[in-house]
Amino acid sequence: MPDVFFELSFIWAGLIAFAVLTYVVLDGFDLGIGILFPFAHTHKDRDVMMNSVAPVWDGNETWLVLGGGGLFAVFPLAYAIVMPALYMPIILMLLALVFRGVAFEYRWKTVRWRGVWDTAFFGGSTVAALCQGIALGALVQGIDVDGRAYGGGWWDWLTPFSITTGIAVVVGYALLGSTWLVMKTSGAVSHHMRDIAKPLAIVTLVFIAVVSLWTPFQNAEYFGRWFNWPGTLYTSPVPIALVVAVFLLFQGLATGKETTPFLAAEAIFVLAFIGIGISFYPHIVPPSLTIVEAAAPDSSLLFTLVGTLVLVPLILIYTTYAYWVFRGKIDPDEGYH
Amino acid sequence: MLSGFSAEILARVQFAFTVSFHIIFPAFSIGLASFLAVLNALWLWTDNQVYRILFDFWKKIFAIAFGMGVVSGIVMSYQFGTNWSVFSDLAGPVIGPLMAYEVLSAFFLEAGFLGVMLFGRERVGNGLHMFATGLVAFGTLISATWILSVNSWMHTPAGYSINELGQFIPEDWWAIVFNPSFPYRLLHMVLAAYLTTAFVVAGVGAWHLLHNKADAAGRKMFSMAMWMALLVTPLQIAAGDFHGINTLEHQPQKIMAMEGHYDSHPEGAPLILFGIPNPDEKRIDYAIEIPKLSSLILKHDLNAPLAGLDTIPDEDEPPVAIVFFSFRIMVAIGFAMLGVGIWGGVQRYRKRLYDSTWLHRTAVLMAPAGFVAVLAGWITTEVGRQPFTVYGMLRTSESLSPIAAPAVATSLIAFIIVYFFVFGAGTFYIVRLMIKTPQAPDDLEENGPTRTAGITPVQQLDDSHLAPGE
């Protein structure tokens, strides 16, 4: 096994995982707001919901571009195998993101067609989340590789397992969205979202449980990672931390806390993500393509790494600044548009 | 519906379609971001209200165009993998890192400060708001720099070696980034973006002048845009000429196709103004040509020999007709822009810039000209690179993903339907904002319908809330 600390491809696997995780953490609640659009009582509530992310949504989505672009840059073989394998869910996700993205501007420009763009925002967000979940499930169940190309068929991604992970992500993003709105809005919207968050949390946990128990049976290697001593020793903190986060979520919702439910819900996502990472390692495309095999030559990895180490901290700083500028509760009377 | 076409041709059409739609938005937003930064700076500098009115007017249009650019751009970053996975695997080690740098140094910068630019003036104050606006404009230029470096490398690959798997392996990053055609292409495209925006602004200004000659905002934008047309068009024509000479050196068969030179001309090549390429007979039918002028333009010598496509193996030739026509469309628009710029200069000198109805009508007509020229120019250079993805090194037919034609056909149809619907609606909203008379934001507060609630009829109040700021 290569030395993890000096092997550039492992550093890069960590960075790509970080980019994808940041995407999930930031765009999850953003998509969740779209998923929750039909549950809003009035169009004014929808205005407030959308305004709570309007200044930051495209920064959030840029992490998805980094995930794709980064994979292309440092793991071109993984990119070249995964994209054709997940052809349909990826194309559907992209089209869904088109609808959802333009709705941010369009729905303020028209009265007659506002319903159309509200639907586009809801539909786009939901389909994008579903496709991301399906893509995740399809990766976990494994992708056929033939030489340096995808070796499977066009519908391989479609299985009961991937549909389950797809729905799980939709429900989970809705949970993130509802807890974000608890934090960012006031009055009726906030109360309403607090009521919705509880059942969403329960359903999310059921899905996490189902997927967690199902995953080890997708691949014997996953099973060994989680249930064989001493692997269990290293993996056990993940489920333990999950229990703590779940407790904080429900307690925060019940006791009227504003920020705790959102942070706890995000923590649940982070832990689930770490859990998936543990199952994957050392593969980048299970079950056969490893991180080392998929990596670009060292000259590519090093050239990109230098800029990344300078730019990513900067990006995190000014992204934090952008959130800080628009901090606090949304004033329903402050029209952003 | 699309059965009978190969996966390769469908994937090429899909890429051409999605990238053509996409380039329209950056071409506009690169220019508009800089224009907005200039307007905001002039407002802060002079305290002249009209600059602020213009800033708020174009800001709303920018927000829509930028949004469309973002969502159509995400599609591009995944399409390399879905349809062109072999290309991704082989060329990824070289161009992937450049695209990662584009995301890291430009996309995040634009996205991070766009929110502050659009919504944050009152929260951060004028100084930081100006800073954010400047960074958004700067970000669009950095983005153009990286992506044009990537694109140029595909035309004039440099600084690489090839490993046993057939992958392009980076050897010299400086040579890769600053590959031979990059500086020319970058200059040509950035100037194109500025001119495209200038003609849109001129058209919108002229529209308002046609309705009201005294409209201060209309006058100001028309005047600024006509300065750009007068000063930048000649620069652009010169930049195009340099770019052409660079192409002759590195991609001679593209120039042969652009010029319609099927045959070699050992004693000076004619400039074919117009004609109809006949690929079967390998000649230009009905050609109208000026003797020796092509040699003069490309070699700066009337009698310089120029080789023709007869020196190129058939399997390495680009499709001549598309390149030949699209090049002529681009050049014709360029000279039409020059004409409008000079006309505007003359009318300004005669102090009739705001009264010349025919100039205004022409400017309205020319408003979309930049987009057509940009598309025609890109079609010329990209189709002219065929049949290669990496010029001379990797064939398009060998770059394709192992995908089935029905999958590509289905996604192509989906893209066509969705793009026409979504971006058609966006264009409609943009045009509607453009023809609305620029208004002073009462008291320069962002929007906020609440203040007028007491004096607004209930019915309108509802509308003013739904579409505040309109």
Coordinates of C-alpha atoms in Angstrom, one line a residue, chain B residues 238-452:
Chain B
A238 CA -6.5 44.1 -36.4
A239 CA -6.6 41.4 -33.7
G240 CA -8.5 39.1 -36.1
D241 CA -5.8 39.6 -38.8
F242 CA -3.0 38.7 -36.4
H243 CA -5.1 35.6 -35.3
G244 CA -5.5 34.6 -38.9
I245 CA -1.7 34.8 -39.6
N246 CA -1.1 32.7 -36.5
T247 CA -3.6 30.2 -37.7
L248 CA -1.9 30.1 -41.1
E249 CA 1.3 29.1 -39.3
H250 CA -0.1 26.4 -37.1
Q251 CA -3.3 25.2 -38.8
P252 CA -2.9 25.9 -42.5
Q253 CA -5.8 23.7 -43.6
K254 CA -8.2 25.8 -41.6
I255 CA -7.1 28.9 -43.5
M256 CA -7.4 27.0 -46.7
A257 CA -11.0 26.2 -45.9
M258 CA -11.7 29.8 -44.7
E259 CA -10.3 31.2 -47.9
G260 CA -11.8 28.5 -50.1
H261 CA -8.4 27.6 -51.5
Y262 CA -8.9 24.2 -52.9
D263 CA -5.9 24.7 -55.2
S264 CA -2.4 25.9 -54.4
H265 CA -1.4 29.3 -55.7
P266 CA 2.4 29.4 -56.3
E267 CA 2.3 33.0 -57.6
G268 CA 0.0 34.8 -55.2
A269 CA -3.5 33.6 -54.1
P270 CA -6.7 35.5 -54.8
L271 CA -9.1 36.7 -52.1
I272 CA -12.4 35.0 -52.8
L273 CA -15.0 37.5 -51.6
F274 CA -17.9 35.2 -52.2
G275 CA -18.8 31.9 -53.9
I276 CA -20.3 28.5 -53.3
P277 CA -17.9 25.7 -52.3
N278 CA -18.4 22.6 -54.4
P279 CA -16.8 19.8 -52.4
D280 CA -17.3 17.1 -55.0
E281 CA -15.4 19.0 -57.7
K282 CA -13.1 20.6 -55.2
R283 CA -13.6 24.1 -56.4
I284 CA -15.5 27.3 -55.5
D285 CA -18.5 27.9 -57.9
Y286 CA -19.5 31.4 -58.9
A287 CA -16.4 32.9 -57.2
I288 CA -16.0 36.6 -57.0
E289 CA -12.3 37.1 -56.3
I290 CA -9.7 39.8 -56.1
P291 CA -6.3 38.5 -57.5
K292 CA -3.4 38.2 -55.1
L293 CA -5.1 39.9 -52.2
S294 CA -5.2 36.8 -50.0
S295 CA -1.4 36.6 -50.3
L296 CA -1.2 40.2 -49.4
I297 CA -3.4 39.8 -46.3
L298 CA -1.8 36.6 -45.0
K299 CA 1.8 37.0 -46.2
H300 CA 1.9 40.8 -46.6
D301 CA 3.3 40.1 -50.1
L302 CA 1.3 40.1 -53.4
N303 CA 3.2 37.3 -55.0
A304 CA 3.8 35.0 -51.9
P305 CA 2.8 31.4 -52.7
L306 CA -0.1 29.9 -50.7
A307 CA -0.7 26.1 -50.6
G308 CA -4.2 24.8 -51.0
L309 CA -6.2 21.8 -49.9
D310 CA -4.8 19.8 -52.7
T311 CA -1.7 19.4 -50.5
I312 CA -3.7 18.0 -47.7
P313 CA -4.8 14.3 -47.5
D314 CA -8.7 14.1 -47.8
E315 CA -9.1 12.5 -44.4
D316 CA -7.4 15.5 -42.7
E317 CA -9.5 18.1 -44.4
P318 CA -12.1 20.1 -42.4
P319 CA -15.6 20.6 -43.9
V320 CA -15.0 23.5 -46.3
A321 CA -18.4 24.9 -46.9
I322 CA -19.3 25.6 -43.2
V323 CA -16.0 27.2 -42.5
F324 CA -16.1 29.2 -45.7
F325 CA -19.5 30.7 -45.0
S326 CA -19.2 31.2 -41.3
F327 CA -16.0 33.1 -41.8
R328 CA -17.6 35.4 -44.3
I329 CA -20.5 36.1 -42.0
M330 CA -18.2 37.0 -39.1
V331 CA -16.1 39.3 -41.3
A332 CA -19.1 41.0 -42.9
I333 CA -20.5 41.7 -39.4
G334 CA -17.2 43.1 -38.3
F335 CA -17.0 45.5 -41.1
A336 CA -20.7 46.5 -40.6
M337 CA -19.8 47.3 -37.0
L338 CA -16.9 49.4 -38.2
G339 CA -19.3 51.3 -40.5
V340 CA -21.7 52.0 -37.6
G341 CA -18.8 53.1 -35.4
I342 CA -17.6 55.5 -38.0
W343 CA -21.1 56.7 -38.7
G344 CA -21.6 57.4 -35.0
G345 CA -18.3 59.2 -34.9
V346 CA -19.3 61.5 -37.8
Q347 CA -22.7 62.2 -36.2
R348 CA -21.0 63.0 -32.9
Y349 CA -18.6 65.4 -34.6
R350 CA -21.6 67.0 -36.3
K351 CA -23.4 67.1 -32.9
R352 CA -26.2 65.0 -34.3
L353 CA -25.5 61.8 -32.3
Y354 CA -28.9 61.9 -30.5
D355 CA -30.9 63.2 -33.5
S356 CA -29.9 60.8 -36.2
T357 CA -33.0 58.6 -36.5
W358 CA -31.5 56.4 -39.2
L359 CA -28.4 55.8 -37.1
H360 CA -30.6 54.8 -34.2
R361 CA -32.7 52.5 -36.3
T362 CA -29.5 50.8 -37.6
A363 CA -28.2 50.5 -34.1
V364 CA -31.4 48.7 -33.0
L365 CA -31.1 46.4 -36.0
M366 CA -27.4 45.7 -35.2
A367 CA -28.1 45.0 -31.5
P368 CA -27.8 41.2 -31.9
A369 CA -25.0 41.4 -34.5
G370 CA -22.3 40.6 -32.0
F371 CA -23.8 37.3 -31.0
V372 CA -24.1 36.2 -34.6
A373 CA -20.5 37.2 -35.2
V374 CA -19.3 35.4 -32.1
L375 CA -21.1 32.2 -33.1
A376 CA -19.9 32.5 -36.7
G377 CA -16.3 33.0 -35.5
W378 CA -16.4 30.0 -33.1
I379 CA -18.0 27.8 -35.8
T380 CA -15.1 28.9 -38.1
T381 CA -12.4 28.0 -35.7
E382 CA -14.0 24.8 -34.2
V383 CA -15.2 23.3 -37.5
G384 CA -11.9 24.3 -39.0
R385 CA -10.1 22.1 -36.4
Q386 CA -11.9 19.0 -37.6
P387 CA -11.5 16.1 -38.1
F388 CA -9.5 16.4 -34.8
T389 CA -10.3 17.2 -31.2
V390 CA -6.6 17.8 -30.4
Y391 CA -5.3 19.2 -33.7
G392 CA -3.2 16.7 -35.6
M393 CA -3.0 14.4 -32.6
L394 CA -6.4 13.0 -31.7
R395 CA -9.3 12.4 -34.1
T396 CA -12.8 13.3 -33.2
S397 CA -13.9 9.8 -34.1
E398 CA -11.5 8.4 -31.6
S399 CA -12.5 10.7 -28.8
L400 CA -16.1 9.5 -28.3
S401 CA -17.5 7.7 -25.3
P402 CA -18.6 4.1 -25.8
I403 CA -22.2 5.2 -26.0
A404 CA -25.2 4.0 -27.9
A405 CA -26.8 6.4 -30.5
P406 CA -30.3 6.2 -28.9
A407 CA -29.0 7.5 -25.6
V408 CA -27.3 10.5 -27.3
A409 CA -30.3 11.1 -29.5
T410 CA -32.7 11.2 -26.5
S411 CA -30.5 13.6 -24.5
L412 CA -30.0 15.8 -27.6
I413 CA -33.7 16.1 -28.1
A414 CA -34.1 16.9 -24.4
F415 CA -31.5 19.6 -24.5
I416 CA -33.0 21.2 -27.6
I417 CA -36.5 21.3 -26.1
V418 CA -35.4 22.5 -22.7
Y419 CA -32.9 25.1 -23.9
F420 CA -35.3 26.7 -26.4
F421 CA -38.0 26.8 -23.8
V422 CA -35.9 28.0 -20.8
F423 CA -33.5 30.4 -22.6
G424 CA -36.3 31.6 -24.9
A425 CA -38.2 32.7 -21.8
G426 CA -35.1 34.3 -20.4
T427 CA -34.5 36.2 -23.6
F428 CA -38.1 37.4 -23.5
Y429 CA -37.6 38.7 -19.9
I430 CA -34.4 40.4 -20.8
V431 CA -35.9 42.1 -23.8
R432 CA -38.8 43.2 -21.7
L433 CA -36.4 44.8 -19.2
M434 CA -34.5 46.4 -22.0
I435 CA -37.4 48.2 -23.5
K436 CA -38.6 49.6 -20.2
T437 CA -37.6 53.2 -19.7
P438 CA -34.7 53.4 -17.2
Q439 CA -36.1 54.9 -14.0
A440 CA -34.4 56.7 -11.1
P441 CA -34.6 54.3 -8.2
D442 CA -36.6 56.6 -5.9
D443 CA -34.1 57.7 -3.3
L444 CA -31.6 55.1 -4.5
E445 CA -32.9 52.5 -2.2
E446 CA -32.8 49.0 -3.7
N447 CA -36.5 48.3 -4.1
G448 CA -39.0 47.7 -1.5
P449 CA -42.6 48.2 -2.4
T450 CA -43.7 48.9 1.1
R451 CA -42.9 52.6 1.0
T452 CA -45.4 53.3 -1.7

